[in-house]
JSON list of C-alpha atoms in Angstrom, two decimals:
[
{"chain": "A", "resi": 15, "resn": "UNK", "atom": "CA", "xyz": [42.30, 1.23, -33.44]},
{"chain": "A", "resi": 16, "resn": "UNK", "atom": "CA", "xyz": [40.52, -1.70, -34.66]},
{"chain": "A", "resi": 17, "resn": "UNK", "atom": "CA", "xyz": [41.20, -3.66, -31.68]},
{"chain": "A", "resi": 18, "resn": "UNK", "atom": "CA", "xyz": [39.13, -0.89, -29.55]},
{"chain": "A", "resi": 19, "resn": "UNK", "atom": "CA", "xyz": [36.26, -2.07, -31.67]},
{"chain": "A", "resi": 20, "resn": "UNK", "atom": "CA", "xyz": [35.52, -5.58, -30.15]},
{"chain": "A", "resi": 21, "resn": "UNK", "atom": "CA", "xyz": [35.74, -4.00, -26.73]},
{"chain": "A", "resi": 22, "resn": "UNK", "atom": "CA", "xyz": [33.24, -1.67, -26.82]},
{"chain": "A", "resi": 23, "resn": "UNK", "atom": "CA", "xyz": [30.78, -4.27, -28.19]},
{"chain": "A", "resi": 24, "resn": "UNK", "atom": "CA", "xyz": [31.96, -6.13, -25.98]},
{"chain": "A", "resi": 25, "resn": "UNK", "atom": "CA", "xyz": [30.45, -3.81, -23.12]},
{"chain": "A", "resi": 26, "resn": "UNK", "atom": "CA", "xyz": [27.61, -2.54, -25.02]},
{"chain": "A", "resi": 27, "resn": "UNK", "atom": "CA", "xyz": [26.55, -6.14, -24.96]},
{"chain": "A", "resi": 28, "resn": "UNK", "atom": "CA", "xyz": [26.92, -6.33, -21.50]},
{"chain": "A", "resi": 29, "resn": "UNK", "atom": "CA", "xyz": [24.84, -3.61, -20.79]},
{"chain": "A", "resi": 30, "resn": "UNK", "atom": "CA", "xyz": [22.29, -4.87, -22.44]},
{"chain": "A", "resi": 31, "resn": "UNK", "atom": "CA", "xyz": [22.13, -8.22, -21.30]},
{"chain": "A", "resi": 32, "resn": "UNK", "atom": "CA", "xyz": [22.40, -6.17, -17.93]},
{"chain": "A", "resi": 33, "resn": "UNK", "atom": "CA", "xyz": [19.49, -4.39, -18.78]},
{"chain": "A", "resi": 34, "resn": "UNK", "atom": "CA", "xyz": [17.36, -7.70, -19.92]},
{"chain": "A", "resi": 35, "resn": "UNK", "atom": "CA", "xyz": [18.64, -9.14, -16.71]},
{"chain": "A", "resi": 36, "resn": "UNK", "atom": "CA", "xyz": [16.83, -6.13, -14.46]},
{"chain": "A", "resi": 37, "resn": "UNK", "atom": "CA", "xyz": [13.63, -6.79, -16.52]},
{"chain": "A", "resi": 38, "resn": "UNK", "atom": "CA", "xyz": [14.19, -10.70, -15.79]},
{"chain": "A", "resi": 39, "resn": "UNK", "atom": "CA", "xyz": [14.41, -10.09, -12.13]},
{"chain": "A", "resi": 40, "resn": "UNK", "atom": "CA", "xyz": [12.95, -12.57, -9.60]},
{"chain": "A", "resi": 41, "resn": "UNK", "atom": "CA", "xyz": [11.50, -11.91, -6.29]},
{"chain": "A", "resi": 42, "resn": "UNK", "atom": "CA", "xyz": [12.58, -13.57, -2.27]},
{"chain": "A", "resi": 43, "resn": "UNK", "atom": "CA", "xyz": [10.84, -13.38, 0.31]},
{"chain": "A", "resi": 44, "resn": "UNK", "atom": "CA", "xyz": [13.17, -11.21, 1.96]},
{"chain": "A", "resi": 45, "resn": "UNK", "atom": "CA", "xyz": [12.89, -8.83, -0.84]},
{"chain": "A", "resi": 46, "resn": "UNK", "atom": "CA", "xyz": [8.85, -8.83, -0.57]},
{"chain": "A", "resi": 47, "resn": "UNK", "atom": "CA", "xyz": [9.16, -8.07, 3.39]},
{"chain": "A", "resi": 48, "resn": "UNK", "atom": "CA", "xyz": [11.54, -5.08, 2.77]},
{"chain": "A", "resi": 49, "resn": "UNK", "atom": "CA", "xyz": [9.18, -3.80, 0.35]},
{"chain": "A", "resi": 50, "resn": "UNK", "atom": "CA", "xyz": [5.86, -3.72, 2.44]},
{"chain": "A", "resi": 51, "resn": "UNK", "atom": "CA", "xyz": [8.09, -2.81, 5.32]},
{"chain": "A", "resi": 52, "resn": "UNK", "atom": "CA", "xyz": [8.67, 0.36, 3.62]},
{"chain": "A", "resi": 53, "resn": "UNK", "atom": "CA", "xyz": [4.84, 0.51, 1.71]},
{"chain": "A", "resi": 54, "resn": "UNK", "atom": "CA", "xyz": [4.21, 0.56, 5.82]},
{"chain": "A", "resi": 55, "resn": "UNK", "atom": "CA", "xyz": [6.39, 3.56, 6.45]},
{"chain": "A", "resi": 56, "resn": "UNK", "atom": "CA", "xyz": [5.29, 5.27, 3.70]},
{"chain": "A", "resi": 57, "resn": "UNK", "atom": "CA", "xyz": [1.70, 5.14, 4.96]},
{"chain": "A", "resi": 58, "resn": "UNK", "atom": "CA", "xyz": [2.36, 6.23, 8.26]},
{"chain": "A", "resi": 59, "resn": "UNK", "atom": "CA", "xyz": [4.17, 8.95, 6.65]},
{"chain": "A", "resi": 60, "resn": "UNK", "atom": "CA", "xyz": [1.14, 9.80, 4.62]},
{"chain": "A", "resi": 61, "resn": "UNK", "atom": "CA", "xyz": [3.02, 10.86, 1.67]},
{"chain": "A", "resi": 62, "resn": "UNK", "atom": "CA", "xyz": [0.69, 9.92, -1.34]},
{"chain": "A", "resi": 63, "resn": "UNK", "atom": "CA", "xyz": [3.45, 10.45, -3.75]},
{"chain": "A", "resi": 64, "resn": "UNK", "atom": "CA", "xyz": [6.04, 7.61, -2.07]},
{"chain": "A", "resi": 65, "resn": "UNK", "atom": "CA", "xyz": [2.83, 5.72, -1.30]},
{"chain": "A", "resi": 66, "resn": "UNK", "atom": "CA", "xyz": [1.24, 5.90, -5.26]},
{"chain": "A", "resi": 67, "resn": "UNK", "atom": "CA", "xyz": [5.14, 4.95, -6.76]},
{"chain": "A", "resi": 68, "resn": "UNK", "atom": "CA", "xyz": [4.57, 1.41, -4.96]},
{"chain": "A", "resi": 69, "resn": "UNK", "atom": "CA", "xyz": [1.63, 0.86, -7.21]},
{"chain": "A", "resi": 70, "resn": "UNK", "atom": "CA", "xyz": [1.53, -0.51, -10.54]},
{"chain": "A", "resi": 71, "resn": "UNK", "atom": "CA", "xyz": [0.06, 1.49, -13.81]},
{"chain": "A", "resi": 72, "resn": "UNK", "atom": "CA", "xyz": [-2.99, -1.00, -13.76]},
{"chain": "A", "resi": 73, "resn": "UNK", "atom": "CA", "xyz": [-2.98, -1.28, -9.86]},
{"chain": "A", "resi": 74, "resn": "UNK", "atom": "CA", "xyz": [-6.44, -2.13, -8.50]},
{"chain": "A", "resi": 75, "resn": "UNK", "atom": "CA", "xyz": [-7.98, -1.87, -4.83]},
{"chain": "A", "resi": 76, "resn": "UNK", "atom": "CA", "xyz": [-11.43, -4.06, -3.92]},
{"chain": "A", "resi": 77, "resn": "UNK", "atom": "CA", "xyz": [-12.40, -2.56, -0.47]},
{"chain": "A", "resi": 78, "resn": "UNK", "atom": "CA", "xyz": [-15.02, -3.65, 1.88]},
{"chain": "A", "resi": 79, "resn": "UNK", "atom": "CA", "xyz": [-15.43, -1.31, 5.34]},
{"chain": "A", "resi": 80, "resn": "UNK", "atom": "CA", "xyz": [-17.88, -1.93, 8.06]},
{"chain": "A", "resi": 81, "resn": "UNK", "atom": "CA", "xyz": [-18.22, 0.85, 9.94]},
{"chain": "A", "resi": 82, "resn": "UNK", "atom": "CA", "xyz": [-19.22, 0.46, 14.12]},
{"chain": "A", "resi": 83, "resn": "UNK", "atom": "CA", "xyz": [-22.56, 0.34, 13.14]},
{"chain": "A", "resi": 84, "resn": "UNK", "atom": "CA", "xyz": [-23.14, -3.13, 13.15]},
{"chain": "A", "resi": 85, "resn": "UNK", "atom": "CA", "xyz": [-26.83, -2.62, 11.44]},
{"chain": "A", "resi": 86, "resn": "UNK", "atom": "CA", "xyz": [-24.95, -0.65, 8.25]},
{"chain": "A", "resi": 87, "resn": "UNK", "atom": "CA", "xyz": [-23.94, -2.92, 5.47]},
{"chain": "A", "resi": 88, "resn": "UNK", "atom": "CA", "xyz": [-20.53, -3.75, 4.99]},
{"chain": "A", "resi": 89, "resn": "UNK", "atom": "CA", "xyz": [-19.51, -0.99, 2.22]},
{"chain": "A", "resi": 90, "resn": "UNK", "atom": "CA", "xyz": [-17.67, -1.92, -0.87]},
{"chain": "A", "resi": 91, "resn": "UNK", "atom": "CA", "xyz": [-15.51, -0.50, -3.42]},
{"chain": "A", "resi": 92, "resn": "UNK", "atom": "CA", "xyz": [-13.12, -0.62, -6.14]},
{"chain": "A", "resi": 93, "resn": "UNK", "atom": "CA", "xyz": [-11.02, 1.81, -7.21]},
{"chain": "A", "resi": 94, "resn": "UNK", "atom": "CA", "xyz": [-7.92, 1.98, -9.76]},
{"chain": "A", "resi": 95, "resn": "UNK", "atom": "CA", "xyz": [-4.44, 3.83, -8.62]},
{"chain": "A", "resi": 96, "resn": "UNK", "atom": "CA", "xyz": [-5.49, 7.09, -10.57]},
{"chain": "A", "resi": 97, "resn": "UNK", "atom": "CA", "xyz": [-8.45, 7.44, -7.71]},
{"chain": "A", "resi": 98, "resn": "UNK", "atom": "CA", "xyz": [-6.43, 5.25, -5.07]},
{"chain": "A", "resi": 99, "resn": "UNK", "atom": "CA", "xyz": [-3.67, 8.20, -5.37]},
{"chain": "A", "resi": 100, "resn": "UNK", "atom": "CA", "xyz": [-6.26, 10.36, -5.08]},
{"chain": "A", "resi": 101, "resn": "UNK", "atom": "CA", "xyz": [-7.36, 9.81, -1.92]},
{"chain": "A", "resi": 102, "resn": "UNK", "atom": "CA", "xyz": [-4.07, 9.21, -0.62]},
{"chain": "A", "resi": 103, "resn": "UNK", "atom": "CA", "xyz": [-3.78, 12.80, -1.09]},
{"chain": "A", "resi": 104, "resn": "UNK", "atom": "CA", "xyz": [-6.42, 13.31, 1.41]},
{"chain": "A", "resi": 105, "resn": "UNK", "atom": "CA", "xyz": [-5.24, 11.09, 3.56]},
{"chain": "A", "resi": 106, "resn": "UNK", "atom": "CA", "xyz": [-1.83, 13.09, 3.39]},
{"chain": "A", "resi": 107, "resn": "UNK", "atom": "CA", "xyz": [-3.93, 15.88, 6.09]},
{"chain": "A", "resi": 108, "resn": "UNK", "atom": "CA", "xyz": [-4.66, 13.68, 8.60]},
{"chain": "A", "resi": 109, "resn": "UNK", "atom": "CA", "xyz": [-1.63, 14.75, 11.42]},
{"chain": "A", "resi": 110, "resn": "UNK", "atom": "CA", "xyz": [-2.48, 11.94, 13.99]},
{"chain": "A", "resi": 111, "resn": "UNK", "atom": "CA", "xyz": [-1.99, 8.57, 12.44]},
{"chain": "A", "resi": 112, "resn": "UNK", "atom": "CA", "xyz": [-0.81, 5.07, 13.72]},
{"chain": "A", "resi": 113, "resn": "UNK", "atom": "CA", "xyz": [-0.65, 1.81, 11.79]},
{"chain": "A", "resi": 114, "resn": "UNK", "atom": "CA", "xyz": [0.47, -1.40, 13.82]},
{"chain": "A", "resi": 115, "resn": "UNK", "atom": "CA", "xyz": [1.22, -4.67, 11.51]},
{"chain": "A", "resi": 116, "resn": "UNK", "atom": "CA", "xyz": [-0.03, -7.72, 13.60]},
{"chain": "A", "resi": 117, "resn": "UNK", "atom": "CA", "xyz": [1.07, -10.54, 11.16]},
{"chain": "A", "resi": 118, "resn": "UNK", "atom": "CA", "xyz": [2.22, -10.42, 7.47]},
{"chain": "A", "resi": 119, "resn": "UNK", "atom": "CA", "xyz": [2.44, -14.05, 5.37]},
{"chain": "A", "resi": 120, "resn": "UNK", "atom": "CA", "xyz": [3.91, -14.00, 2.05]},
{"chain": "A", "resi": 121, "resn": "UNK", "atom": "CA", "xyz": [3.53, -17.03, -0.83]},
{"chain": "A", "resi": 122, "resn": "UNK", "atom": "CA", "xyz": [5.90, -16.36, -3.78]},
{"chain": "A", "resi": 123, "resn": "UNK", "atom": "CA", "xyz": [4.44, -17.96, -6.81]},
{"chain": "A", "resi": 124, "resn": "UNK", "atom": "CA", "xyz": [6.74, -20.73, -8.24]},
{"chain": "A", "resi": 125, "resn": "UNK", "atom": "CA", "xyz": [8.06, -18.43, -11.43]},
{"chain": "A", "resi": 126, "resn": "UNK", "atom": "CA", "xyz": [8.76, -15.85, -8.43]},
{"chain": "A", "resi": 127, "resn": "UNK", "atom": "CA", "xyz": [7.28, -13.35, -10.59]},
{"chain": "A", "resi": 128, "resn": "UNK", "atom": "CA", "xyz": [4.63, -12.67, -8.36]},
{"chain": "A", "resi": 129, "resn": "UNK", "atom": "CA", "xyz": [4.02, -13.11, -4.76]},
{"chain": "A", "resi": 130, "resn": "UNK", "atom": "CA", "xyz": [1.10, -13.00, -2.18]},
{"chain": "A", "resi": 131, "resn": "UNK", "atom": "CA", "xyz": [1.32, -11.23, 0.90]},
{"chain": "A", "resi": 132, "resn": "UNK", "atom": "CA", "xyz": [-1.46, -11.30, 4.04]},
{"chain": "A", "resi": 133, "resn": "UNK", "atom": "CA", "xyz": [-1.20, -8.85, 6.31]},
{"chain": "A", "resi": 134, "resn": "UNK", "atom": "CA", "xyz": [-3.10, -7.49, 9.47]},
{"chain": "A", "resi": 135, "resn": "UNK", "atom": "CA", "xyz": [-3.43, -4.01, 10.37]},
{"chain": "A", "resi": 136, "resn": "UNK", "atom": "CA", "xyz": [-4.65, -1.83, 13.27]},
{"chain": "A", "resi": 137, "resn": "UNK", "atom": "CA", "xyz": [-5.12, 1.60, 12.40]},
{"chain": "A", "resi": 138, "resn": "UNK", "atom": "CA", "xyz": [-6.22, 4.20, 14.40]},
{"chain": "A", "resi": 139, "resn": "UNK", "atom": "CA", "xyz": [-6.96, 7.34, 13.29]},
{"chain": "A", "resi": 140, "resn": "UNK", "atom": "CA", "xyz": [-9.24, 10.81, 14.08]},
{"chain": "A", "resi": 141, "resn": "UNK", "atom": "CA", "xyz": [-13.02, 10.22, 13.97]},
{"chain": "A", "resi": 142, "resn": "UNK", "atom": "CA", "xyz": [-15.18, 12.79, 12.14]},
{"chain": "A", "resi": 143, "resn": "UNK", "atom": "CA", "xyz": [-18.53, 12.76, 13.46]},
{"chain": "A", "resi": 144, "resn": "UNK", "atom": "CA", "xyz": [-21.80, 13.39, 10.90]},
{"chain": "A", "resi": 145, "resn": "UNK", "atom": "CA", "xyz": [-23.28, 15.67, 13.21]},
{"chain": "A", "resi": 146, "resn": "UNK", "atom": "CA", "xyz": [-20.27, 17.57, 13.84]},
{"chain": "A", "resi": 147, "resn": "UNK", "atom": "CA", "xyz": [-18.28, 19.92, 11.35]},
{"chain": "A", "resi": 148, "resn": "UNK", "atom": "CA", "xyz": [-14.68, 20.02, 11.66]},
{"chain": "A", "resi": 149, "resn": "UNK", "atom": "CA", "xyz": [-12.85, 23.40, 11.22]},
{"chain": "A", "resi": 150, "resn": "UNK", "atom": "CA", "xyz": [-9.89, 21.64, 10.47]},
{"chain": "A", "resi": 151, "resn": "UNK", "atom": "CA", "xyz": [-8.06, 18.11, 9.83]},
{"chain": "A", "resi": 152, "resn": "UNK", "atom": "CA", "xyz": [-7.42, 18.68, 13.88]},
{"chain": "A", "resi": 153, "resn": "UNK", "atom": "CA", "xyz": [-10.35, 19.60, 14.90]},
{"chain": "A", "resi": 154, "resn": "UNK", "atom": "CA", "xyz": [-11.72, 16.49, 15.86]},
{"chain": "A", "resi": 155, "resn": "UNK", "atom": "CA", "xyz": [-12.80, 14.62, 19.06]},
{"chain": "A", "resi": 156, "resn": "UNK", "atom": "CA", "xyz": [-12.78, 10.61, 19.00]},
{"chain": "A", "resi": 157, "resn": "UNK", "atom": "CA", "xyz": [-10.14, 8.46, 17.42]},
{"chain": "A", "resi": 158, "resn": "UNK", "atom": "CA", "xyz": [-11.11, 4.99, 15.85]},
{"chain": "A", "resi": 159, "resn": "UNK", "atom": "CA", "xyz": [-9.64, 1.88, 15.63]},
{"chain": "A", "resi": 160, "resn": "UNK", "atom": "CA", "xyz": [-9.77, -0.11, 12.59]},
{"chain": "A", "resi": 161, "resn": "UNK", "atom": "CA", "xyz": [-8.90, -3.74, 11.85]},
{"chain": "A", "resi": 162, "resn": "UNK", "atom": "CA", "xyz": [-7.87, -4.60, 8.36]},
{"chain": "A", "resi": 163, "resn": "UNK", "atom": "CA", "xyz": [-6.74, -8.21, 6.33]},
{"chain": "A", "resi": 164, "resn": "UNK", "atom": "CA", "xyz": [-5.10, -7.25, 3.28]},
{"chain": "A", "resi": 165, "resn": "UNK", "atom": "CA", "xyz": [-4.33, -9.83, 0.79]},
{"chain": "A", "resi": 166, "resn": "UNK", "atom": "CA", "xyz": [-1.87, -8.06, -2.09]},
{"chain": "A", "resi": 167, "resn": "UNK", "atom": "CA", "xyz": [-0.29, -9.06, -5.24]},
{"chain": "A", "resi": 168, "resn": "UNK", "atom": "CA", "xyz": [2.77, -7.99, -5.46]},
{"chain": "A", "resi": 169, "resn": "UNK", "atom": "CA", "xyz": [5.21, -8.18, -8.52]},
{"chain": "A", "resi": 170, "resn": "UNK", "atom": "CA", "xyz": [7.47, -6.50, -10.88]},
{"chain": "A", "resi": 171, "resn": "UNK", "atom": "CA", "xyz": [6.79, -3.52, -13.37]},
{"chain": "A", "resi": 172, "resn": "UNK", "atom": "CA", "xyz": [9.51, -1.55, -15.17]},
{"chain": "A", "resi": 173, "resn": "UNK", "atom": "CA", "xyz": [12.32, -3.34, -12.78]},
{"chain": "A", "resi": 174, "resn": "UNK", "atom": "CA", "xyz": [10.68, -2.24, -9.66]},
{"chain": "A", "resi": 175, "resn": "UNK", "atom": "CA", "xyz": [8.71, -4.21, -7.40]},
{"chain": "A", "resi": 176, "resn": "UNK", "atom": "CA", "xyz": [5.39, -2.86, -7.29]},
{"chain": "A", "resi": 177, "resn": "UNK", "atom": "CA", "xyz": [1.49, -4.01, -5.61]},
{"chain": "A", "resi": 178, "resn": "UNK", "atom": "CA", "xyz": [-0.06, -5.30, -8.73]},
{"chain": "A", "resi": 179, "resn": "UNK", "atom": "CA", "xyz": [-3.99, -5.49, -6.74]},
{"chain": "A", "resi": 180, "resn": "UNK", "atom": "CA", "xyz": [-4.91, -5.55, -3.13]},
{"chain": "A", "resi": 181, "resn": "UNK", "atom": "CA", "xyz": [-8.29, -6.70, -1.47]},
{"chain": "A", "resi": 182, "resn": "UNK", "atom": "CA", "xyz": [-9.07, -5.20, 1.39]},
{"chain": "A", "resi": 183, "resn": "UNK", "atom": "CA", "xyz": [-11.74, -6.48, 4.24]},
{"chain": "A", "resi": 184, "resn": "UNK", "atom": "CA", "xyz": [-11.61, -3.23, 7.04]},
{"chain": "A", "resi": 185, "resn": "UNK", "atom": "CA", "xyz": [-13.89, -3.21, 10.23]},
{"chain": "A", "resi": 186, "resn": "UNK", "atom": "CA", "xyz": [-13.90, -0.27, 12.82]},
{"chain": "A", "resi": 187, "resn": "UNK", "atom": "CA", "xyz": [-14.05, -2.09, 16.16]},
{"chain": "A", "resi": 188, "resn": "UNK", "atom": "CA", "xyz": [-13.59, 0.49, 18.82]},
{"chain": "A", "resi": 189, "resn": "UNK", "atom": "CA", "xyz": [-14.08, 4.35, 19.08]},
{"chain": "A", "resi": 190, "resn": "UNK", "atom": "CA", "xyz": [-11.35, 5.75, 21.79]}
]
């Protein structure tokens, strides 16, 4: 029985170098595409639950949204994944969505730890008026089309690959 002994360390060894090897865990670029590919897909699914699980625990969002008034200011905002999730919720109601990538560039950092990834969006979405109550998410009569750049962090937490921050420059640039 003794020479059982050696054999399971052996393995139990292995698992745990397996499991320091998953923590370890470098990115590619090919990995980093595949993962905003599917961020993408889950926003057009509007699922805030598969869209908050690509975020980090200390995930962070600097916005800044000009709306088609071009005598507003340019609003800004920050918010951290608790209130980022939050609003992804609301987002969840809207039924008529569409988000079109135009361009995505991605710099992995030399330790491939981390990487960088620019992206271009159109969005277009319903367009609640001020003046105009909606009975519901469908009740609405304009759509509007919204131009993003959004420069993300992305990285590693807990073995998955995750956006660490995102800064986010959106202008509405056409009401259909």
């Amino acid at each position: 029985m003794s020479h059982m002994r050696p054999s399971y360390s052996a393995v139990c060894l292995l698992a745990a170098l397996a499991t320091l090897a998953g923590c370890t865990r470098s990115l590619d670029e090919r990995g980093v595409r595949e993962f905003i590919d599917r961020a993408d897909e889950a926003a057009r699914k509007r699922y805030a639950p598969e869209i908050c699980e690509l975020r980090a625990e200390n995930f962070v969002l600097k916005l800044e949204y000009q709306s088609l008034d071009p005598r507003a200011e340019p609003a800004r905002s920050q918010m951290n994944r608790k209130l980022y999730c939050r609003e992804a919720g609301k987002f969840s109601r809207l039924r008529q969505y569409r988000l079109v990538r135009k361009s995505l560039a991605i710099d992995l950092a030399q330790d491939r730890k981390t990487a960088r990834a620019i992206a271009e969006y159109e969005q277009t979405l319903p367009y609640y008026t001020d003046t105009y109550m909606p009975a519901t998410p469908d009740d609405f009569r304009h759509f509007v089309v919204i131009e993003s750049r959004d420069e993300s962090v992305i990285g590693i937490e807990g073995g998955d690959v995750v956006f660490l921050s995102a800064e986010v420059q959106a202008e509405e640039v056409e009401l259909l």
